[in-house]
Amino acid sequence: MANRERPLSPHLQVYRWQIQMVTSILHRATGVILSVGALLIAWALVSLAAGPEAWAQFTACARSPLGFLVLFGWTWAFAYHLLNGIRHLVQDAGYAYKVDTFVRNGWISVIGSLVLTALIWIVAMMSRGGA
């Protein structure tokens, strides 16, 4: 058999990054992060049900620098997945398919999630004095 040159599949080195690619990848990644974060919620609920000592251990972990980073990241993942999910629902209804609107809404999802996360944490810190 003759060795024929076969075409290569395009990959990330061929494509120029666009907001559509970023929002798609982030939506999938934040979905995974939220699934893993559900284990943290289960841990919190089990600790709460187990009594004050177990709850104190959980809150000590959550208030540590690593715990704060994890909770902050999970909050951002939730905010992004929520806003991008709303964007998808609007598109599923048949709206916002023009390229400029599609790009604008992608940026709104990304930037809006950062703003929403900051607002959530500002309110949390002001109302409880800490995470």
Tab-separated table of C-alpha atoms in Angstrom:
chain	number	residue	atom	x	y	z
A	1	MET	CA	0.000	0.000	0.000
A	2	ALA	CA	1.206	3.440	-0.814
A	3	ASN	CA	1.758	5.860	2.051
A	4	ARG	CA	-0.553	8.777	1.330
A	5	GLU	CA	-0.367	12.095	3.107
A	6	ARG	CA	-3.563	12.440	5.069
A	7	PRO	CA	-4.970	15.782	6.144
A	8	LEU	CA	-4.546	16.714	9.782
A	9	SER	CA	-7.512	17.671	11.903
A	10	PRO	CA	-7.590	21.331	12.898
A	11	HIS	CA	-6.793	22.027	16.520
A	12	LEU	CA	-6.211	24.971	18.834
A	13	GLN	CA	-3.009	26.007	17.091
A	14	VAL	CA	-4.963	26.538	13.880
A	15	TYR	CA	-7.898	28.464	15.311
A	16	ARG	CA	-7.714	31.989	16.689
A	17	TRP	CA	-9.226	32.217	20.182
A	18	GLN	CA	-12.699	33.746	20.187
A	19	ILE	CA	-15.138	34.475	22.980
A	20	GLN	CA	-17.423	31.706	21.696
A	21	MET	CA	-14.672	29.139	22.261
A	22	VAL	CA	-13.899	30.519	25.713
A	23	THR	CA	-17.529	30.506	26.853
A	24	SER	CA	-18.033	26.954	25.631
A	25	ILE	CA	-14.925	25.647	27.392
A	26	LEU	CA	-15.686	27.597	30.579
A	27	HIS	CA	-19.283	26.341	30.649
A	28	ARG	CA	-18.115	22.744	30.545
A	29	ALA	CA	-15.344	23.333	33.094
A	30	THR	CA	-17.613	25.158	35.526
A	31	GLY	CA	-20.142	22.344	35.243
A	32	VAL	CA	-17.468	19.906	36.412
A	33	ILE	CA	-16.390	22.285	39.194
A	34	LEU	CA	-19.994	22.597	40.381
A	35	SER	CA	-20.350	18.820	40.446
A	36	VAL	CA	-17.250	18.481	42.607
A	37	GLY	CA	-18.450	21.407	44.736
A	38	ALA	CA	-21.632	19.469	45.472
A	39	LEU	CA	-19.426	17.167	47.561
A	40	LEU	CA	-18.386	20.200	49.619
A	41	ILE	CA	-22.020	21.087	50.201
A	42	ALA	CA	-22.701	17.504	51.273
A	43	TRP	CA	-19.715	17.682	53.652
A	44	ALA	CA	-21.079	20.925	55.125
A	45	LEU	CA	-24.547	19.447	55.623
A	46	VAL	CA	-23.228	16.244	57.183
A	47	SER	CA	-20.984	18.309	59.483
A	48	LEU	CA	-23.902	20.496	60.472
A	49	ALA	CA	-26.011	17.437	61.278
A	50	ALA	CA	-23.151	15.732	63.157
A	51	GLY	CA	-22.917	18.433	65.796
A	52	PRO	CA	-20.899	21.431	66.907
A	53	GLU	CA	-17.498	19.725	66.858
A	54	ALA	CA	-17.844	18.493	63.268
A	55	TRP	CA	-19.224	21.871	62.206
A	56	ALA	CA	-16.283	23.653	63.852
A	57	GLN	CA	-13.879	21.452	61.876
A	58	PHE	CA	-15.675	22.265	58.640
A	59	THR	CA	-15.733	26.008	59.296
A	60	ALA	CA	-12.053	25.955	60.261
A	61	CYS	CA	-11.280	24.342	56.915
A	62	ALA	CA	-13.553	26.755	55.030
A	63	ARG	CA	-11.931	29.782	56.724
A	64	SER	CA	-8.389	28.687	55.892
A	65	PRO	CA	-6.670	30.400	52.933
A	66	LEU	CA	-7.100	27.289	50.778
A	67	GLY	CA	-10.726	26.932	51.862
A	68	PHE	CA	-11.376	30.576	51.021
A	69	LEU	CA	-9.826	30.093	47.576
A	70	VAL	CA	-11.929	26.991	46.934
A	71	LEU	CA	-15.146	28.689	48.077
A	72	PHE	CA	-14.382	31.815	46.057
A	73	GLY	CA	-13.644	29.710	42.957
A	74	TRP	CA	-16.805	27.669	43.456
A	75	THR	CA	-18.831	30.871	43.781
A	76	TRP	CA	-17.377	32.163	40.505
A	77	ALA	CA	-18.104	28.843	38.786
A	78	PHE	CA	-21.699	29.040	40.016
A	79	ALA	CA	-22.111	32.661	38.870
A	80	TYR	CA	-20.600	31.973	35.447
A	81	HIS	CA	-22.584	28.784	34.877
A	82	LEU	CA	-25.787	30.573	35.915
A	83	LEU	CA	-25.274	33.594	33.632
A	84	ASN	CA	-24.083	31.514	30.703
A	85	GLY	CA	-27.004	29.137	31.213
A	86	ILE	CA	-29.399	32.089	31.002
A	87	ARG	CA	-27.641	33.132	27.785
A	88	HIS	CA	-28.180	29.620	26.412
A	89	LEU	CA	-31.867	29.711	27.356
A	90	VAL	CA	-32.298	32.993	25.490
A	91	GLN	CA	-30.636	31.458	22.436
A	92	ASP	CA	-32.763	28.320	22.753
A	93	ALA	CA	-35.790	30.600	22.557
A	94	GLY	CA	-34.489	31.815	19.186
A	95	TYR	CA	-32.974	35.165	20.155
A	96	ALA	CA	-29.465	36.691	20.117
A	97	TYR	CA	-28.048	34.815	17.134
A	98	LYS	CA	-26.508	37.793	15.341
A	99	VAL	CA	-22.735	37.600	15.580
A	100	ASP	CA	-22.299	40.933	17.358
A	101	THR	CA	-25.043	40.070	19.873
A	102	PHE	CA	-23.589	36.594	20.381
A	103	VAL	CA	-20.128	38.032	21.098
A	104	ARG	CA	-21.513	40.758	23.386
A	105	ASN	CA	-23.541	38.248	25.401
A	106	GLY	CA	-20.488	36.024	25.757
A	107	TRP	CA	-18.536	38.903	27.267
A	108	ILE	CA	-21.493	39.750	29.507
A	109	SER	CA	-21.398	36.177	30.840
A	110	VAL	CA	-17.685	36.336	31.609
A	111	ILE	CA	-17.513	39.854	33.050
A	112	GLY	CA	-20.918	39.587	34.730
A	113	SER	CA	-19.833	36.442	36.564
A	114	LEU	CA	-16.810	38.265	37.984
A	115	VAL	CA	-18.976	41.190	39.109
A	116	LEU	CA	-21.623	38.872	40.592
A	117	THR	CA	-18.967	36.896	42.476
A	118	ALA	CA	-17.456	40.079	43.890
A	119	LEU	CA	-20.907	41.306	44.988
A	120	ILE	CA	-21.726	37.993	46.673
A	121	TRP	CA	-18.467	38.016	48.614
A	122	ILE	CA	-18.728	41.686	49.553
A	123	VAL	CA	-22.211	41.101	50.975
A	124	ALA	CA	-21.054	37.930	52.746
A	125	MET	CA	-18.063	39.664	54.318
A	126	MET	CA	-20.059	42.714	55.371
A	127	SER	CA	-22.951	40.770	56.870
A	128	ARG	CA	-20.994	38.090	58.729
A	129	GLY	CA	-17.561	39.621	59.124
A	130	GLY	CA	-15.894	36.805	57.245
A	131	ALA	CA	-16.436	33.827	55.046
